[in-house]
XYZ file of C-alpha atoms in Angstrom:
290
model
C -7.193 8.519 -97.262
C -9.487 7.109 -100.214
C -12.396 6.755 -97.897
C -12.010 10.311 -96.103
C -11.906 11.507 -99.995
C -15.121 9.663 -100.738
C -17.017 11.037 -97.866
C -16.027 14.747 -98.867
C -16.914 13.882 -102.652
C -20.103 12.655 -101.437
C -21.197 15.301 -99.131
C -20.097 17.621 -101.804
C -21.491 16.286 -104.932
C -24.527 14.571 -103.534
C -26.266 16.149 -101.077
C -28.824 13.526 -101.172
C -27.181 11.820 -99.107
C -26.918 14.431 -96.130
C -30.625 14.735 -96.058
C -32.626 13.119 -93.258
C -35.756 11.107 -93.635
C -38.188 10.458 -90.724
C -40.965 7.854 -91.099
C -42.427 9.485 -87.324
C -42.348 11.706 -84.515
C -44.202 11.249 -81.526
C -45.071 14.509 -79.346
C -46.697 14.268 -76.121
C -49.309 16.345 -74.509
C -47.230 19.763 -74.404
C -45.908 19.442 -77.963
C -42.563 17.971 -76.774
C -41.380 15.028 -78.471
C -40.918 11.766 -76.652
C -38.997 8.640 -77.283
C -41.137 5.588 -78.131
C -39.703 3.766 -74.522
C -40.799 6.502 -72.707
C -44.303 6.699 -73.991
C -44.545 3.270 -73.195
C -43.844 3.350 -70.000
C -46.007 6.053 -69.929
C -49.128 4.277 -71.531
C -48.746 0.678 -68.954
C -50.083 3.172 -66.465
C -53.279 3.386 -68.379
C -56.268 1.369 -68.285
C -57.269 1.585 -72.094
C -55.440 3.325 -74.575
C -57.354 4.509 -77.726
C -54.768 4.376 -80.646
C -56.637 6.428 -83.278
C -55.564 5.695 -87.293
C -55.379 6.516 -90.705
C -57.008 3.220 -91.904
C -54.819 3.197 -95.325
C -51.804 4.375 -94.057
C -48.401 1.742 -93.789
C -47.007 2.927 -90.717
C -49.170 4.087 -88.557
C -50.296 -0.145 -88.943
C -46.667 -0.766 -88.033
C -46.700 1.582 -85.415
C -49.737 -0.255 -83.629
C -48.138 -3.743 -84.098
C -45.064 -2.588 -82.539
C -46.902 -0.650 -79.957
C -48.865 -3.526 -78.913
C -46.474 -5.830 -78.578
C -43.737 -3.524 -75.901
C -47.176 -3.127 -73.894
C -47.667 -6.488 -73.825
C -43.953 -7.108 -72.669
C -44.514 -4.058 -70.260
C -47.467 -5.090 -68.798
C -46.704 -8.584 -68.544
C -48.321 -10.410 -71.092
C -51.536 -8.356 -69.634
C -53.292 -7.260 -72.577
C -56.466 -7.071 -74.265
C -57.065 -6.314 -78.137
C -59.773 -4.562 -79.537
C -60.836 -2.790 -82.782
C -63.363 -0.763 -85.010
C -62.788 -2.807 -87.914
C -64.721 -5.793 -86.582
C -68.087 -5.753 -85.709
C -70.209 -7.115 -82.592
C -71.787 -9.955 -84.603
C -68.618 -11.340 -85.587
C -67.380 -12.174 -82.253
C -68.075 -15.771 -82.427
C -66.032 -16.090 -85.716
C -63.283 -14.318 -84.287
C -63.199 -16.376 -81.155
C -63.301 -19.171 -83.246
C -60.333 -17.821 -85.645
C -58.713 -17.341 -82.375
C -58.852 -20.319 -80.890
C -57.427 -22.237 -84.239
C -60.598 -23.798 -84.699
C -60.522 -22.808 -88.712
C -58.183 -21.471 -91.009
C -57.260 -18.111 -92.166
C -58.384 -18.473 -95.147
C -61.794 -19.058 -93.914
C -62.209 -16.094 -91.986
C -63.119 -13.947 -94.785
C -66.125 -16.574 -95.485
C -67.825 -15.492 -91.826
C -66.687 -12.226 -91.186
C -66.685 -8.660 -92.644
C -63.263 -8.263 -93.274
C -62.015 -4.791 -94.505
C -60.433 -4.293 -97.774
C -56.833 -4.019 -96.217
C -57.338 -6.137 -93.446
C -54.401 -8.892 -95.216
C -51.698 -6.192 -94.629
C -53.059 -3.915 -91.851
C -55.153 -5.835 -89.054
C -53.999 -9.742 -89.869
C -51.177 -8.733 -88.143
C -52.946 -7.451 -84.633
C -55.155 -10.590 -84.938
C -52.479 -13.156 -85.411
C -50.445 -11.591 -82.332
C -53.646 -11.725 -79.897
C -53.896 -15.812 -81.572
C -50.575 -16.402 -81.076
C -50.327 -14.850 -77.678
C -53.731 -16.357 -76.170
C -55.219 -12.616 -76.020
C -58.596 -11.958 -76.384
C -59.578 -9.147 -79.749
C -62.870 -7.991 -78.922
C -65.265 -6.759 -82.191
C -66.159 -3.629 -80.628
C -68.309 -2.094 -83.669
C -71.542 -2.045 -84.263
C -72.671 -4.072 -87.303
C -72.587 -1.597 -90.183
C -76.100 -2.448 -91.185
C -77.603 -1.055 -88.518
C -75.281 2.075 -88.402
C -76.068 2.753 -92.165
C -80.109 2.390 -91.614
C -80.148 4.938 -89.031
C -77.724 7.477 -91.270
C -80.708 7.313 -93.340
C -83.950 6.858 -91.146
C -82.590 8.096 -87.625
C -82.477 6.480 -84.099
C -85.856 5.435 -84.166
C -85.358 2.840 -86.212
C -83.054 1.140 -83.800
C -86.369 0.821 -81.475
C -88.280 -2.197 -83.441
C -85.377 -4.256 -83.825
C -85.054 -7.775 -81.878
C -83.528 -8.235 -78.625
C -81.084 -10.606 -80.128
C -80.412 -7.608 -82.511
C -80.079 -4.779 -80.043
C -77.737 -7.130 -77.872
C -75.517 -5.946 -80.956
C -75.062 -2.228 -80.234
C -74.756 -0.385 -77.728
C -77.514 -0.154 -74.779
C -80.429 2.215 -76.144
C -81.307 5.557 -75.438
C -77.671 7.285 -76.126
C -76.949 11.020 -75.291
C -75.939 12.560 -78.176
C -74.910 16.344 -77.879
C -73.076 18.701 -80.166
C -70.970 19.341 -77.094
C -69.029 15.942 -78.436
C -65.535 16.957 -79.457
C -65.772 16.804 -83.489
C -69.536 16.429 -83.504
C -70.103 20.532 -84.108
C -67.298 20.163 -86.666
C -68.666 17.414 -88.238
C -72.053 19.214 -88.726
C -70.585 22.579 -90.095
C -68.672 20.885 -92.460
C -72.026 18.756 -93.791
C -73.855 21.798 -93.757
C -71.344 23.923 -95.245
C -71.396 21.229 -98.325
C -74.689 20.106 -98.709
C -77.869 21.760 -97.418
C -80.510 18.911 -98.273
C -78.186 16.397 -96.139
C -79.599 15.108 -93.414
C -76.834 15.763 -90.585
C -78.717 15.346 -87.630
C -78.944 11.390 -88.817
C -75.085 11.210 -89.855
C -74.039 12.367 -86.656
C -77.007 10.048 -84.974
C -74.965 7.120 -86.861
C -72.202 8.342 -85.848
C -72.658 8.520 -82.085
C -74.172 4.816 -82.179
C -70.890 3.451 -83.205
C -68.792 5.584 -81.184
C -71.029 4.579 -78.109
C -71.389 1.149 -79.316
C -67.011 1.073 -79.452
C -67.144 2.327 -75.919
C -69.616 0.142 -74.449
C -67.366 -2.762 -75.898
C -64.136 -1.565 -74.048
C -65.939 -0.765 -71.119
C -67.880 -4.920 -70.705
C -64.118 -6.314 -71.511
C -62.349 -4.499 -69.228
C -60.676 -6.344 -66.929
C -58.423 -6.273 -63.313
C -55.097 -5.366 -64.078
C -55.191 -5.535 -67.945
C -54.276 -2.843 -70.531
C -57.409 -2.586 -73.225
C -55.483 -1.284 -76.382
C -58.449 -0.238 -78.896
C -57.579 0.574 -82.811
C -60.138 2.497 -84.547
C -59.935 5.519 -87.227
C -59.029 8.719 -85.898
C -61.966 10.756 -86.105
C -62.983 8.060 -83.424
C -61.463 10.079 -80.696
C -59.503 13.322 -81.791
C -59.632 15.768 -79.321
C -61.217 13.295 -76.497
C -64.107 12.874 -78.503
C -66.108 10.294 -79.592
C -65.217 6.977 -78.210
C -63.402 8.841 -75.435
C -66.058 11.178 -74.865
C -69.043 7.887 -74.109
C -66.202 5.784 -71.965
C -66.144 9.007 -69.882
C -69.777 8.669 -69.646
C -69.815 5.210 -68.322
C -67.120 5.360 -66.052
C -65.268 9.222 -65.612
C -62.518 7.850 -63.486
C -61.057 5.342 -65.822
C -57.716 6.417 -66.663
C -57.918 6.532 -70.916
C -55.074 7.613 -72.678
C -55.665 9.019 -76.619
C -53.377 8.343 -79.383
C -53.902 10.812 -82.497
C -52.111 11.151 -85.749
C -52.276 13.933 -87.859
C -49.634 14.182 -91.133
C -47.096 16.583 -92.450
C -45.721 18.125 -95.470
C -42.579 19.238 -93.831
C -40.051 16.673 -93.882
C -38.706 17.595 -90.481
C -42.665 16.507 -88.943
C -43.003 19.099 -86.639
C -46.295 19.744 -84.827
C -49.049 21.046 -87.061
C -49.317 24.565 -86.943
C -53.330 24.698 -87.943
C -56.404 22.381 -86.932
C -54.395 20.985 -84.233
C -55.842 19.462 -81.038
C -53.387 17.570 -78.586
C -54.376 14.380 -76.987
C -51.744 12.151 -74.488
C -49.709 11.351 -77.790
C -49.672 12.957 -81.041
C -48.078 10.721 -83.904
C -47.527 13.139 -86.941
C -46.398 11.148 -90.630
C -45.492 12.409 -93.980
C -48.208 13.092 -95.834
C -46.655 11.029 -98.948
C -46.373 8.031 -96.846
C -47.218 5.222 -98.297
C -50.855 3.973 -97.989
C -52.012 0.187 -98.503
C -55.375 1.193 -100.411
């Protein structure tokens, strides 16, 4: 009888306590939502899946460590890692890291390691080290990508051939046609009329292409490439989805995109809303780790 009174006091007096919280929802294609076992069993029939980010954002990070390890259950240890935050160059380093051939705390010495990388990646690269799984550094060094923001694609022609064997191969197609491209120029333009777009979206393309090129080399019979890399990356089948289709149109790519929510409930966003495979959609007060 005292507990049956406490529930009623509680429901009654403190209707905090009746309210629901959700950290996620995942929605499929048609705007249905789908259970996190389904969608794996869903994904294990892919050959790559593209698993687009917020890069500051707690659990979307989660979300990709737990993601990544029920594929690699799923698909019998058959995995390969992969991710924008580390660049071409630095595969050597990783390898190394990888291999236990130096310490964590001397990764940050030889490789460009992003601000959050501690709490958000270290994660993803200690499960492909503890696992034996290869992480390929899929990006373009950021040198490069920055120099032709400013000066264009030219200025990729009179590097080295040890330099070039960084990036993707040269001459790229780059076409406003790109999903997010046209966007991506309006809203430059819109903003600032002395900008030079044509070279943002240049630098742009060269490390989407660059991503996809890196997928595409490591691919192998019979494994699942997972690929992390910000969302803008591939929202609505752009970008790196857009240049793997290039290089190979009958690879079967799947497209993870998160978009976030004001409305506690997280339903699908009513405005600026694309669907790709799986749409992950987060409170917009979620915490971030930078």
């Amino acid at each position: 009888m005292k507990k049956l009174f406490l529930l009623i006091a509680l429901s009654v007096f403190c209707p905090f306590f009746s309210q629901q919280f959700k950290a996620y929802q995942f929605y499929n294609k048609k705007g249905k939502p789908i259970k996190s076992e389904k969608m794996i069993k869903q994904l294990a029939n892919y050959q790559v899946v593209l698993f687009g980010e917020l890069h500051n954002n707690a659990i979307v990070h989660w979300l990709q460590l737990k993601l990544t390890q029920a594929l690699y259950k799923k698909n019998n240890k058959q995995i390969t890692l992969g991710g924008e935050m580390f660049e071409r160059d630095n595969q050597y380093q990783l390898d190394q890291y990888l291999a236990g051939r130096f310490p964590s705390s001397a990764l940050g010495d030889s490789v460009r390691l992003w601000p959050n990388y501690t709490t958000d990646y270290k994660p993803l690269l200690d499960f492909a080290k503890n696992h034996q799984l290869k992480f390929i550094a899929t990006n373009i060094p950021r040198k490069y990508a920055s120099q032709v923001a400013k000066k264009g694609l030219d200025y990729l022609e009179n590097l080295s051939v040890e330099e070039k064997a960084y990036m993707v191969k040269l001459p790229i197609k780059i076409t406003m046609d790109t999903p997010g491209y046209q966007e991506m120029k309006t809203l430059f333009e819109k903003h600032d009329a002395h900008f030079n777009v044509t070279n943002f979206i240049a630098a742009q393309a060269i490390k989407d292409a660059s991503m996809a090129e890196s997928i595409f080399k490591n691919l192998k019979p019979g494994y699942l490439f997972i690929h992390y890399n910000g969302n803008y990356h591939t929202q609505a089948y752009g970008g790196i989805f857009w240049y793997i289709k290039q290089m190979y149109p009958n690879l079967k790519v799947a497209v993870i995109s998160v978009f976030e929510s004001e409305n506690p409930k997280l339903p699908i966003p009513k405005t600026d809303y694309i669907p790709t495979d799986f749409n992950l959609i987060i409170p917009t007060d979620m915490a971030k780790t930078y």
